[in-house]
mmCIF file of C-alpha atoms in Angstrom:
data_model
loop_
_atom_site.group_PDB
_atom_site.id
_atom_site.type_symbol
_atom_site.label_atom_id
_atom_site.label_comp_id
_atom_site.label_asym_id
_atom_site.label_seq_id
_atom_site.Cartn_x
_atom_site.Cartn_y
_atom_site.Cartn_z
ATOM 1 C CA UNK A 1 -24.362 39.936 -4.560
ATOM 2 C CA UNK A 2 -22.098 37.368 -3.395
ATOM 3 C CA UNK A 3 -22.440 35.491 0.000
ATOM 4 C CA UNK A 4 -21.094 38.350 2.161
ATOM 5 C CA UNK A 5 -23.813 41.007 0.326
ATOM 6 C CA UNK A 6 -21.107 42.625 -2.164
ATOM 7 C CA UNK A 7 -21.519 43.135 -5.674
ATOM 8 C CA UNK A 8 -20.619 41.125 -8.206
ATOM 9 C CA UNK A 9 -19.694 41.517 -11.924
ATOM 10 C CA UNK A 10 -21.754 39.283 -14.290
ATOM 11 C CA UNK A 11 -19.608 40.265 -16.951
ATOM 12 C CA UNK A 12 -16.059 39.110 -15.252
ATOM 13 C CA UNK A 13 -18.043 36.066 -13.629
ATOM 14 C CA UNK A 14 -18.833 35.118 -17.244
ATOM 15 C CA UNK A 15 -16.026 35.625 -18.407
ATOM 16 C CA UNK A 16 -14.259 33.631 -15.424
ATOM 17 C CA UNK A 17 -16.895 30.469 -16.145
ATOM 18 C CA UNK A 18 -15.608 31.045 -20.135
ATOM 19 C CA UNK A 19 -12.480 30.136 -18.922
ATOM 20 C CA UNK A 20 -12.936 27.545 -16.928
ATOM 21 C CA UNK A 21 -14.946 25.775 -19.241
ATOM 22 C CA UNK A 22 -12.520 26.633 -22.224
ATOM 23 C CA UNK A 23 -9.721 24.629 -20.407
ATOM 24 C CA UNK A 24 -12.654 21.899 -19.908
ATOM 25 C CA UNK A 25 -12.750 21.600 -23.419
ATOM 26 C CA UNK A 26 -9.390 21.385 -24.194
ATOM 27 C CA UNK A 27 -8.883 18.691 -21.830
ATOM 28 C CA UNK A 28 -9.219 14.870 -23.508
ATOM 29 C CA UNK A 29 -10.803 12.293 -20.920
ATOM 30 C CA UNK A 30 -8.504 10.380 -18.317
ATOM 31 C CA UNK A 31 -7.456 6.743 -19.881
ATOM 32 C CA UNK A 32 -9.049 3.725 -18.814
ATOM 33 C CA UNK A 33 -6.484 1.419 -18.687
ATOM 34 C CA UNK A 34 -7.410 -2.643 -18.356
ATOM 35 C CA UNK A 35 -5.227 -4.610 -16.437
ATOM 36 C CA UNK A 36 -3.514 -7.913 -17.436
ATOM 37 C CA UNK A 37 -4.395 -10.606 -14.608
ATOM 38 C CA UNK A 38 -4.553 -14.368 -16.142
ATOM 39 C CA UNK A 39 -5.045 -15.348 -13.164
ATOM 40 C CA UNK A 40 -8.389 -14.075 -12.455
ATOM 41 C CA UNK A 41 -10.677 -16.061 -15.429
ATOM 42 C CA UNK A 42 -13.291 -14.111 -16.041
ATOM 43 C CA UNK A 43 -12.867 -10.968 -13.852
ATOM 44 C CA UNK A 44 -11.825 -7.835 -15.732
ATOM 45 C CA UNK A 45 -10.207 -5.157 -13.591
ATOM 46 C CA UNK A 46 -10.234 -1.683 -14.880
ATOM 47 C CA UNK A 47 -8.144 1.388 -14.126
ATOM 48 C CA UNK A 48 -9.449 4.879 -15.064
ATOM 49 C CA UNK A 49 -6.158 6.880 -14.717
ATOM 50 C CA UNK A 50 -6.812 10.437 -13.167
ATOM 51 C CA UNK A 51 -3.183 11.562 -12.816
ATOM 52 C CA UNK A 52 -2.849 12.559 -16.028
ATOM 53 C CA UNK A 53 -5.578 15.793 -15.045
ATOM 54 C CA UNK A 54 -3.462 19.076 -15.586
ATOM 55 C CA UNK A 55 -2.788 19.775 -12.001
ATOM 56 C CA UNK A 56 -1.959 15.745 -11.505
ATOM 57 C CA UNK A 57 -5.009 13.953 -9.896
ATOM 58 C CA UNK A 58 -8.688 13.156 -9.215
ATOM 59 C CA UNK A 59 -9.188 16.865 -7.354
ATOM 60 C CA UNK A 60 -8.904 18.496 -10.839
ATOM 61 C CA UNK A 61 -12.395 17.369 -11.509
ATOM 62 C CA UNK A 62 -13.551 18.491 -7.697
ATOM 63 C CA UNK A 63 -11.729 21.920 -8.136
ATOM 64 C CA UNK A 64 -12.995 22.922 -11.434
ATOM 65 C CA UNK A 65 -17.013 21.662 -10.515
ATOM 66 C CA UNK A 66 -16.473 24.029 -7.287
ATOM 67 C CA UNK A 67 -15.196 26.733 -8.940
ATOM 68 C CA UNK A 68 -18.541 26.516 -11.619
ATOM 69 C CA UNK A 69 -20.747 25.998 -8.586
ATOM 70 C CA UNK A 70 -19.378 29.218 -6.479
ATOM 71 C CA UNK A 71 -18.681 31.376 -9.770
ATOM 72 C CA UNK A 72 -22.504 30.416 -10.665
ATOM 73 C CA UNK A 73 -23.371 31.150 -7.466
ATOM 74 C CA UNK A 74 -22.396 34.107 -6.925
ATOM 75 C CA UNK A 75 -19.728 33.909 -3.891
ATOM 76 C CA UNK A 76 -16.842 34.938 -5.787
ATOM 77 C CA UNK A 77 -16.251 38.115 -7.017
ATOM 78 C CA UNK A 78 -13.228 39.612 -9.250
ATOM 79 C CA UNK A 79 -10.444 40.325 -7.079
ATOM 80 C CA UNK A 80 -11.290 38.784 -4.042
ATOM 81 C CA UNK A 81 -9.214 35.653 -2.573
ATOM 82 C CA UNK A 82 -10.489 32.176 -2.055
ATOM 83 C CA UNK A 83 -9.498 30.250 0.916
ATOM 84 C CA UNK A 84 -9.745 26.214 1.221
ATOM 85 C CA UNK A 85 -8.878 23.759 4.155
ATOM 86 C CA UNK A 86 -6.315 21.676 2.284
ATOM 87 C CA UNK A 87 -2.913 20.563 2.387
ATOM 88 C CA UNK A 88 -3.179 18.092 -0.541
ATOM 89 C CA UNK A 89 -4.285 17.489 -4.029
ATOM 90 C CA UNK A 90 -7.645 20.222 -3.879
ATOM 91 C CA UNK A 91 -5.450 22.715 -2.877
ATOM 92 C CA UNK A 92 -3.128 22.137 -6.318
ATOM 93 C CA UNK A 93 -5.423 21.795 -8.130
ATOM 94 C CA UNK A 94 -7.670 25.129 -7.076
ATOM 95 C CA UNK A 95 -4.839 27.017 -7.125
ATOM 96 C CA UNK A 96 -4.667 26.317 -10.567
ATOM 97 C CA UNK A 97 -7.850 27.376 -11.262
ATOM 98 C CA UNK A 98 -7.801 30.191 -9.060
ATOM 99 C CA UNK A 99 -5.069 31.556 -11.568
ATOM 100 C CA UNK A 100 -6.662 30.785 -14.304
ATOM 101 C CA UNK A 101 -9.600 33.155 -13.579
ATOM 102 C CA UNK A 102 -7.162 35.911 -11.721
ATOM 103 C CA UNK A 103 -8.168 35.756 -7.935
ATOM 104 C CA UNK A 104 -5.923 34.898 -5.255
ATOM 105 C CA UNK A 105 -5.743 31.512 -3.788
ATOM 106 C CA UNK A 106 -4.742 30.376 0.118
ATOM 107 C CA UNK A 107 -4.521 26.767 0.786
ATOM 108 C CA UNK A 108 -5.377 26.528 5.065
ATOM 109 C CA UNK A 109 -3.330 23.479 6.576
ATOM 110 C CA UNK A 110 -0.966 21.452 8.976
ATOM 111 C CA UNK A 111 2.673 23.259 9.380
ATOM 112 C CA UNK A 112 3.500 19.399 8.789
ATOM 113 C CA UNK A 113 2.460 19.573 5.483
ATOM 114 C CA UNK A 114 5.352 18.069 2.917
ATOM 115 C CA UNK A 115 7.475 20.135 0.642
ATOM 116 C CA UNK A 116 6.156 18.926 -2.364
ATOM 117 C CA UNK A 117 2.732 19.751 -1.576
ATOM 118 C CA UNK A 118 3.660 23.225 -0.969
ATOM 119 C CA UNK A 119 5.579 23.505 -3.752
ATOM 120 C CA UNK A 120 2.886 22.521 -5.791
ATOM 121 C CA UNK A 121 0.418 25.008 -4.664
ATOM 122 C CA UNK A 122 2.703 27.620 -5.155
ATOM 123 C CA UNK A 123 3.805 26.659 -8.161
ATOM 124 C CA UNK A 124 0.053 27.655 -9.183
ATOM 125 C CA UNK A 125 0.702 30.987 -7.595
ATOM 126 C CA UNK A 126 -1.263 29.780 -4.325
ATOM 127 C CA UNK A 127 -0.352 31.297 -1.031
ATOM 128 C CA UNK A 128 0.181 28.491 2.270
ATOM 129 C CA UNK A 129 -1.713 29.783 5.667
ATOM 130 C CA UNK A 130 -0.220 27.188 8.285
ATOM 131 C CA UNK A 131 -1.468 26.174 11.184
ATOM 132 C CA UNK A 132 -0.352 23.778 13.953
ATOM 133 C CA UNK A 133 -3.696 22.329 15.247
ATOM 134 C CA UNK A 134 -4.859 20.525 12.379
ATOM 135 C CA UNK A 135 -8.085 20.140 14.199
ATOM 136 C CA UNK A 136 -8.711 23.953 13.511
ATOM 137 C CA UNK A 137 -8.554 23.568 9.740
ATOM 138 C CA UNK A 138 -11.976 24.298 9.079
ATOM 139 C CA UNK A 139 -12.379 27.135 11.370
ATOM 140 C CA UNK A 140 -9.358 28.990 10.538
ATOM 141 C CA UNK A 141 -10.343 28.963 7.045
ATOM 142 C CA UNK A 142 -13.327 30.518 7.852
ATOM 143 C CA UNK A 143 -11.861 32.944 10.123
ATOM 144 C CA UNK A 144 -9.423 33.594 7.082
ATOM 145 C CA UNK A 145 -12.053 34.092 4.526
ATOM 146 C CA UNK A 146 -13.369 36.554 7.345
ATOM 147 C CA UNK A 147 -10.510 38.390 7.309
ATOM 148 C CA UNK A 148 -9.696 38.989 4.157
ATOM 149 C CA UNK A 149 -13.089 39.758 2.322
ATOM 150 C CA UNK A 150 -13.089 36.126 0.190
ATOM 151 C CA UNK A 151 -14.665 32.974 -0.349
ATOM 152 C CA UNK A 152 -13.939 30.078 2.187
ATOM 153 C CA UNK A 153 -14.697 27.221 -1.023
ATOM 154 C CA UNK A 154 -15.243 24.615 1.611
ATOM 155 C CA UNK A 155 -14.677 20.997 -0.297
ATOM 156 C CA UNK A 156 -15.845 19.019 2.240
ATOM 157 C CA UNK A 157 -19.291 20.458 2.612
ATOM 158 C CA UNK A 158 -19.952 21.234 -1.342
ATOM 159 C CA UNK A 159 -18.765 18.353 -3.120
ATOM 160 C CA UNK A 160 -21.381 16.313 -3.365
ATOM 161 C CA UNK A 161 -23.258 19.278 -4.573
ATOM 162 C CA UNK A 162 -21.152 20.764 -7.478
ATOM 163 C CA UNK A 163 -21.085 18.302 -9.340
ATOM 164 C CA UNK A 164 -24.264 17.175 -11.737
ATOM 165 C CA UNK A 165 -24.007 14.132 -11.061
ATOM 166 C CA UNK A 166 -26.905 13.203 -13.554
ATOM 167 C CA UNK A 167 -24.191 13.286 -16.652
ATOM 168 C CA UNK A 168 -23.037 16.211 -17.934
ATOM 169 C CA UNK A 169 -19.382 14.618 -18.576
ATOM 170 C CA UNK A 170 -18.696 13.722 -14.621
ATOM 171 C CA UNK A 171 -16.377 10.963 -13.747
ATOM 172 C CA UNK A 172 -19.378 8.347 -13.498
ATOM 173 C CA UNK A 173 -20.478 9.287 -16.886
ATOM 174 C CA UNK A 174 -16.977 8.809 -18.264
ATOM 175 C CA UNK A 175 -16.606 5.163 -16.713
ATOM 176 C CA UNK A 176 -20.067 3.971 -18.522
ATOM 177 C CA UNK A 177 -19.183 5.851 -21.773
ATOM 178 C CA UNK A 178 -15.522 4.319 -22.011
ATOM 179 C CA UNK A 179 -17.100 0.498 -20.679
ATOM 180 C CA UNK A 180 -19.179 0.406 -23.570
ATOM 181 C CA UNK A 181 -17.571 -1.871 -25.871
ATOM 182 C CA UNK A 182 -15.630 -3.722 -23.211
ATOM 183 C CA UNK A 183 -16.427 -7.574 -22.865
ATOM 184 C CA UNK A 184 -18.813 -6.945 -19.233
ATOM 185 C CA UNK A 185 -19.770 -3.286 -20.226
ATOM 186 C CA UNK A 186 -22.089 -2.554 -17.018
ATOM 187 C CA UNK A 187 -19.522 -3.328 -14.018
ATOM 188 C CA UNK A 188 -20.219 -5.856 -11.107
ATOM 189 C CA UNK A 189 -18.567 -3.221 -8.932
ATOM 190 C CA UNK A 190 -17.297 0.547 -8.830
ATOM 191 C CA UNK A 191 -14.363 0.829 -5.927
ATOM 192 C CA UNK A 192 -13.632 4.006 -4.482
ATOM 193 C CA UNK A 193 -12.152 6.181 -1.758
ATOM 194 C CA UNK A 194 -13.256 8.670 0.167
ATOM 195 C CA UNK A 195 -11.910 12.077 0.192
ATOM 196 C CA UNK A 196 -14.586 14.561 0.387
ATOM 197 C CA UNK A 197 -17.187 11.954 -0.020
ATOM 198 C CA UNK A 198 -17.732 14.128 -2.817
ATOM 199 C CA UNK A 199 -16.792 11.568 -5.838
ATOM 200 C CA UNK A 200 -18.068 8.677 -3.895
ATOM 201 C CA UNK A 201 -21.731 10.813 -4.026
ATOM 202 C CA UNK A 202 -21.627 11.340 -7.822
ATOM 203 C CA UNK A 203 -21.024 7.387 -8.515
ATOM 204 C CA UNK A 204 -23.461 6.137 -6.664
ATOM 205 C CA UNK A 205 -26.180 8.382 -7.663
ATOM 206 C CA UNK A 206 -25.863 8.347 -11.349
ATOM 207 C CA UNK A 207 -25.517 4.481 -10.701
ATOM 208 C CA UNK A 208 -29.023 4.438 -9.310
ATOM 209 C CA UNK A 209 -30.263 7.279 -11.831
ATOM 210 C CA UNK A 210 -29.222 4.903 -14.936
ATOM 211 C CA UNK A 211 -30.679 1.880 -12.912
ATOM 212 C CA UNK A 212 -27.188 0.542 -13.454
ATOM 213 C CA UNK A 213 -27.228 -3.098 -11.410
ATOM 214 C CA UNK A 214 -23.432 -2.013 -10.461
ATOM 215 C CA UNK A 215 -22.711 -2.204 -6.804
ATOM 216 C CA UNK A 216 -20.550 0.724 -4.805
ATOM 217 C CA UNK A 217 -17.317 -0.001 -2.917
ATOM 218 C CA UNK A 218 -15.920 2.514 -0.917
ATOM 219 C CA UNK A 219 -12.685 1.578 0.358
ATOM 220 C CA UNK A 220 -11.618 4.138 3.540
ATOM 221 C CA UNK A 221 -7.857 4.279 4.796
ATOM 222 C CA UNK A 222 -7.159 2.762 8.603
ATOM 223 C CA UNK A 223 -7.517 6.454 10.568
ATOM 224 C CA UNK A 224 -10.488 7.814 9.133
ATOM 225 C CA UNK A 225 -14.734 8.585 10.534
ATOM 226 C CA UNK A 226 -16.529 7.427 7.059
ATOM 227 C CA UNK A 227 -16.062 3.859 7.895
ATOM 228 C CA UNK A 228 -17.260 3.946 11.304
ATOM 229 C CA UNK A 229 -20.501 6.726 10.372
ATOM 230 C CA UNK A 230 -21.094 3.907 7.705
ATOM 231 C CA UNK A 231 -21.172 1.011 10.117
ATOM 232 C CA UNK A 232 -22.812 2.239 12.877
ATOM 233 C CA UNK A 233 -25.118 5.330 11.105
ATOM 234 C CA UNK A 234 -23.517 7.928 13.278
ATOM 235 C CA UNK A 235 -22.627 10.610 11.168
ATOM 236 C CA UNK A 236 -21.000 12.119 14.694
ATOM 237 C CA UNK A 237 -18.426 10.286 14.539
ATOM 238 C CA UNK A 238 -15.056 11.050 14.627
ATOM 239 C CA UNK A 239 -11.558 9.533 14.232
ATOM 240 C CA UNK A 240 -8.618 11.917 16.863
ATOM 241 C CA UNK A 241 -5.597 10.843 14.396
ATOM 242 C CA UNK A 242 -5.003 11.991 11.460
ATOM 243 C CA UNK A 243 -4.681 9.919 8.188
ATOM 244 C CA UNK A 244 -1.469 8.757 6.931
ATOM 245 C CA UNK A 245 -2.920 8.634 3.312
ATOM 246 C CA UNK A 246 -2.895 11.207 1.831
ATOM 247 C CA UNK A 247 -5.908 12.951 -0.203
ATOM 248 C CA UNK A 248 -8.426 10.218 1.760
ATOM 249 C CA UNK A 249 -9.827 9.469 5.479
ATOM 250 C CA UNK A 250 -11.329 12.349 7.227
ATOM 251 C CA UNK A 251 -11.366 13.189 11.466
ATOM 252 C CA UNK A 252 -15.342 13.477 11.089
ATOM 253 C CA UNK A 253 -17.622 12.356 8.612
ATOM 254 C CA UNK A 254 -17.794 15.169 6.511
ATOM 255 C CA UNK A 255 -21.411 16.529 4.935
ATOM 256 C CA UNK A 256 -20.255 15.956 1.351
ATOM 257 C CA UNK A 257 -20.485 11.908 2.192
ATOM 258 C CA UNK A 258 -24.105 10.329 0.957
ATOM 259 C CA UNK A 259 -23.715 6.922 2.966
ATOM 260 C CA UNK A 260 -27.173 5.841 1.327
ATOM 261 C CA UNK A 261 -25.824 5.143 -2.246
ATOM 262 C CA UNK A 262 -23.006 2.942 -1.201
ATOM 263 C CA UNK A 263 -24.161 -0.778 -1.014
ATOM 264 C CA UNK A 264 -20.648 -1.532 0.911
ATOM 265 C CA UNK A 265 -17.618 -0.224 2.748
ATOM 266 C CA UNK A 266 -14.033 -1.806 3.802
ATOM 267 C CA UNK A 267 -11.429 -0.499 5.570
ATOM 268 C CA UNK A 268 -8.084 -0.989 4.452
ATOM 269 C CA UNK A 269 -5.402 -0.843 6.997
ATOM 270 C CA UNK A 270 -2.803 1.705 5.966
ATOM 271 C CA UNK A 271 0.084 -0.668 5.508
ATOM 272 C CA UNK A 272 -2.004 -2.446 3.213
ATOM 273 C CA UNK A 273 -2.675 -0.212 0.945
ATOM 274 C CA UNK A 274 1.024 0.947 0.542
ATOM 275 C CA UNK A 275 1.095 -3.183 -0.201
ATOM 276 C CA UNK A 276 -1.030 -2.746 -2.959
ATOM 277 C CA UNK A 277 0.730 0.374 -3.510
ATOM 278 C CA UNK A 278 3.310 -0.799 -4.116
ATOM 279 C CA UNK A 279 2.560 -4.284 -5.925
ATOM 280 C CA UNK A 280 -0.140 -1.938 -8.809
ATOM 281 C CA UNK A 281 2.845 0.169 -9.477
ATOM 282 C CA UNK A 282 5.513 -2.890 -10.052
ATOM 283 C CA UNK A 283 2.696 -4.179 -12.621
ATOM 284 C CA UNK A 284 2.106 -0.484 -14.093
ATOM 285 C CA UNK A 285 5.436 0.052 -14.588
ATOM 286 C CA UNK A 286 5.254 3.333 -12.760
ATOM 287 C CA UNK A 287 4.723 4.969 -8.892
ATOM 288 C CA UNK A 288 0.988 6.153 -7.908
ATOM 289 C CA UNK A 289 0.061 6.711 -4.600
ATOM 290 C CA UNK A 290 -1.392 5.726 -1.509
ATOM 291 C CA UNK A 291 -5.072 6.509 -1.890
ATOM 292 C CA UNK A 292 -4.696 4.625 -5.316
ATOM 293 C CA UNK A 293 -3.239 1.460 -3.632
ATOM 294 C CA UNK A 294 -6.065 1.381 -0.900
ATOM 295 C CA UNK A 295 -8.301 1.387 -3.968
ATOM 296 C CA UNK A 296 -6.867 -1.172 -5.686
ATOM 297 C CA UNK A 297 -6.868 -3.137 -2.179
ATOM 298 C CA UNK A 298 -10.716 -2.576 -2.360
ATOM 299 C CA UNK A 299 -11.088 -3.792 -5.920
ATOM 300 C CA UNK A 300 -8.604 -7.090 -5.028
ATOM 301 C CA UNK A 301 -10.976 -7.763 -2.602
ATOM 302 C CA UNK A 302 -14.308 -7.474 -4.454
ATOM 303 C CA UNK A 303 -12.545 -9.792 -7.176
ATOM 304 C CA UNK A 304 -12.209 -12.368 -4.052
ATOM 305 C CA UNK A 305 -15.711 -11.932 -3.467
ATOM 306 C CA UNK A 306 -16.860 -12.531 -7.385
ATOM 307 C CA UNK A 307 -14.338 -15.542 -7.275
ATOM 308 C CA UNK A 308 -15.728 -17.180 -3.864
ATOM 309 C CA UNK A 309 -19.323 -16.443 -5.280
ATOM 310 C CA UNK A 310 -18.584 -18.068 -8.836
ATOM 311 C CA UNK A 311 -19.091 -14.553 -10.439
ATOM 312 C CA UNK A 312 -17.956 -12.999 -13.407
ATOM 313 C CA UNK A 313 -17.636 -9.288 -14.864
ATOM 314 C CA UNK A 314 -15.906 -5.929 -14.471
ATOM 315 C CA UNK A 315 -14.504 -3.881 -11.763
ATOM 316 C CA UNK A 316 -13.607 -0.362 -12.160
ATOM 317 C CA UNK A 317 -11.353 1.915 -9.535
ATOM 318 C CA UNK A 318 -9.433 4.722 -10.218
ATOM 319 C CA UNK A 319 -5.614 5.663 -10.208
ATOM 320 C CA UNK A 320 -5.800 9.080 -8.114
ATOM 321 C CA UNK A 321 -2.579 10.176 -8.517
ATOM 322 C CA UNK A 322 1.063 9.813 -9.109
ATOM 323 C CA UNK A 323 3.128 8.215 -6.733
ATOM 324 C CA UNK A 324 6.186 10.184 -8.015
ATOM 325 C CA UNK A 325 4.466 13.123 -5.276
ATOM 326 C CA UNK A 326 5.550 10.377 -2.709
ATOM 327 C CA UNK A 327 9.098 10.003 -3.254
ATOM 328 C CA UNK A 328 9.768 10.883 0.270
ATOM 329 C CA UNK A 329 7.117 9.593 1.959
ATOM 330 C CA UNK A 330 5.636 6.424 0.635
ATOM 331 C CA UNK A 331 8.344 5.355 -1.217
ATOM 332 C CA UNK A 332 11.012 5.893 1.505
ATOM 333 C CA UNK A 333 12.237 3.694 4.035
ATOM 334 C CA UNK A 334 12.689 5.821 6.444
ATOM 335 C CA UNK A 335 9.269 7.215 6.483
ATOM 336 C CA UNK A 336 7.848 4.215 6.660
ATOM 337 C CA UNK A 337 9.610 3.554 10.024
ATOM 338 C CA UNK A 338 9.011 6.782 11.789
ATOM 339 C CA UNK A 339 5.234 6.462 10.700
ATOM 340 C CA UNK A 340 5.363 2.756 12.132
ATOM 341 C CA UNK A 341 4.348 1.338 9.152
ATOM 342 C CA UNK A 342 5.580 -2.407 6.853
ATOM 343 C CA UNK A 343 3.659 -3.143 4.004
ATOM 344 C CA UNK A 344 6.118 -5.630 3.734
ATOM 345 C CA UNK A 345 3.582 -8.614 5.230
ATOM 346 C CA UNK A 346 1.415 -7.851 2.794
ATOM 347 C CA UNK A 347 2.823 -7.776 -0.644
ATOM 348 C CA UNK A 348 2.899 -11.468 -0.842
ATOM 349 C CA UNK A 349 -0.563 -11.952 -0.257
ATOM 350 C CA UNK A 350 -1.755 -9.505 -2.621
ATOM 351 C CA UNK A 351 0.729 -11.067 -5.462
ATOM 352 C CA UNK A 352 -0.025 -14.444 -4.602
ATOM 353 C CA UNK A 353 -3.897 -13.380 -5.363
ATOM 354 C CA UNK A 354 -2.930 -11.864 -8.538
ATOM 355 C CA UNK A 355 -1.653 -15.335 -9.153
ATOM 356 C CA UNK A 356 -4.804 -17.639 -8.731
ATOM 357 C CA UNK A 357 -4.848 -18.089 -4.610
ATOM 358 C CA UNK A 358 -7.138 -16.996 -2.267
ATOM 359 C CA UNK A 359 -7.023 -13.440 -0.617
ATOM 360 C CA UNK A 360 -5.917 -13.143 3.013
ATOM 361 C CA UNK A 361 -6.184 -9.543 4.255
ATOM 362 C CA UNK A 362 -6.634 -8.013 7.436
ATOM 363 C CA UNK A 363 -9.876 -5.531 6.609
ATOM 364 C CA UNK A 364 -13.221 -4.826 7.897
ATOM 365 C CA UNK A 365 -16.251 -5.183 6.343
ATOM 366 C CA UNK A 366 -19.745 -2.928 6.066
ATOM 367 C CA UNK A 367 -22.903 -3.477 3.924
ATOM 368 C CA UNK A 368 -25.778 -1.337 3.287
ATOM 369 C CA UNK A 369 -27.372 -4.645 2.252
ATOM 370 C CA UNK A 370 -25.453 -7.572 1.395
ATOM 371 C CA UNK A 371 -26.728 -9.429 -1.765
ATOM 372 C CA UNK A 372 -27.487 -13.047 -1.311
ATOM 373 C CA UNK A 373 -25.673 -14.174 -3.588
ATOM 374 C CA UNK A 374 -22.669 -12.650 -1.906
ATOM 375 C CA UNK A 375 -23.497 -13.908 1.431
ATOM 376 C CA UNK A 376 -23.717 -17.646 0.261
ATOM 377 C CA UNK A 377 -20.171 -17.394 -0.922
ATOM 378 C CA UNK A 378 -18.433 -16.335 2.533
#
């Protein structure tokens, strides 16, 4: 039976799961790509490169671990739709898998939503449900699922718990596996932003299930609740505007975010991370995207740390996605000035601490429990 009490078919479940893991298998691992900084003697920045999933990004891993969980689960059955609040990079990327196994797939979100989003999601054969009170996102899938006799997937409650986050080939696996043989195999730090909270989850606890000594970074975007639940342990919290970055920052802190296994948060202000946006992609030679430039903002600023502390070793963030989904957006001029917005200010300073000076950016800063070491140095 699945979760509304109908039948459902072990044979096309397995067969779905088959699939799904097929595709898994045919899949090689996302680079890890080391970056060139002189500058920084002694600290080794890594870049583990999830854009080149099939659907494009980070939510490729997200999508396919839900799909296992609700398939395994028994809440979706053959023929019957699944719904999911999401305008961005989930929705892609479950619409993809959605196909893969044969069900329908309707992607719940903003009427503001860009073309290119949309396009993607129906370029997986995904179906857009728009709404114009974001706020109602979550219900209105719901109500949807309701409706229609499917499966409301619901990312942002069962991230954190699709994915085995014990091994079993997830992203924080992959990191440790492809550090190995690098110079400081066991990173000083792991940066990352928070979506679903999801990813952040499965870092931090296989961190503390290998009894890794690597600290967790979560760097949250400028309109967003997870900083805020962080710093003052209110998980009521809640943010009224919505984030300009895409695929990160939630209104609420969302149950799929595990604030106990991060040992530290910063929040980036938006215009900085399109700085760092936009000063990673000059040295990549190539666009990525927001949410990757407010991690690389993190991971400049844990480097500061190591550097003020007399430190040395490895960080690790990730690349989320391309930045080539931004064209109009991001990487436009006039977007930038209708959403308010000049990374301008800030490019400088981030490229001047590429080059050997000190880091001067406007962020705020939350620890679980700040090492000593750590605290001597500010």
């Amino acid at each position: 039976m699945n979760d509304r009490g109908k039948p459902v078919s072990r044979g096309w479940a397995d067969e779905a799961v088959a699939r799904i893991e097929a595709d898994q298998r045919r899949s090689a691992d996302t680079h890890l790509w080391k970056l060139d900084v002189r500058a920084l003697s002694g600290i080794d920045l890594y870049l583990k490169d999830e854009s080149t999933h099939p659907t494009g990004s980070l939510k490729h891993r997200l999508a396919r671990s839900l799909f296992l969980y609700a398939l395994c689960n028994g809440h979706i059955r053959e023929g019957a739709p699944v719904i999911e609040a999401s305008s961005g990079s989930t929705a892609v990327s479950e619409a993809y898998f959605a196909r893969m196994i044969g069900v329908p797939f309707y992607a719940v979100m903003p009427r503001t939503t860009s073309p290119e989003k949309i396009a993607a999601i129906e370029h997986y054969g995904g179906a857009c449900h728009f709404i114009d009170d974001g706020r109602r996102i979550y219900a209105e899938s719901a109500e949807l699922a309701a409706r229609l006799g499917g499966h409301f997937m619901d990312q942002f409650t069962f991230a954190e718990r699709a994915t085995d986050w014990r091994g079993n080939n997830n992203i924080a696996e992959s990191i440790f596996g492809q550090m190995r043989d690098e110079r400081h195999p066991i990173p000083a730090w792991i940066v990352m932003s928070p979506g679903t909270g999801g990813t952040t989850a499965t870092i931090g606890r296989y961190i503390r299930y290998k009894r890794h000594r690597t600290r967790l970074s979560v760097a949250d975007a400028e309109r967003s609740a997870f900083f805020d639940g962080y710093a003052t342990k209110d998980p009521a919290r809640r943010c009224e505007q919505p984030s300009r970055i895409e695929g990160i920052g939630r209104p609420r802190v969302e149950p799929s975010f595990v604030p106990g296994v991060i040992d530290h948060m910063v929040r980036i202000p938006d215009a900085v991370s399109l700085a760092a946006m936009r000063v990673l992609s000059k040295r990549l030679g190539r666009r990525v995207g927001g949410s990757t430039g407010t991690n690389f903002a993190g991971m400049c600023l844990a480097a500061s740390r190591m550097i003020a502390a007399g430190q040395v070793g490895s960080i690790v963030t990730l690349i989320c996605d391309s930045g080539e989904r931004y064209a109009n957006s991001y990487y436009s001029d006039d977007w930038l000035a209708q959403a308010g917005l000049d990374p301008s200010p800030h490019i400088p300073a981030i490229e001047a601490f590429l080059a050997g000076r000190p880091l001067d950016l406007p962020v705020r800063e939350s620890w679980g429990d700040e090492p000593a070491d750590l605290k001597k140095a500010r």
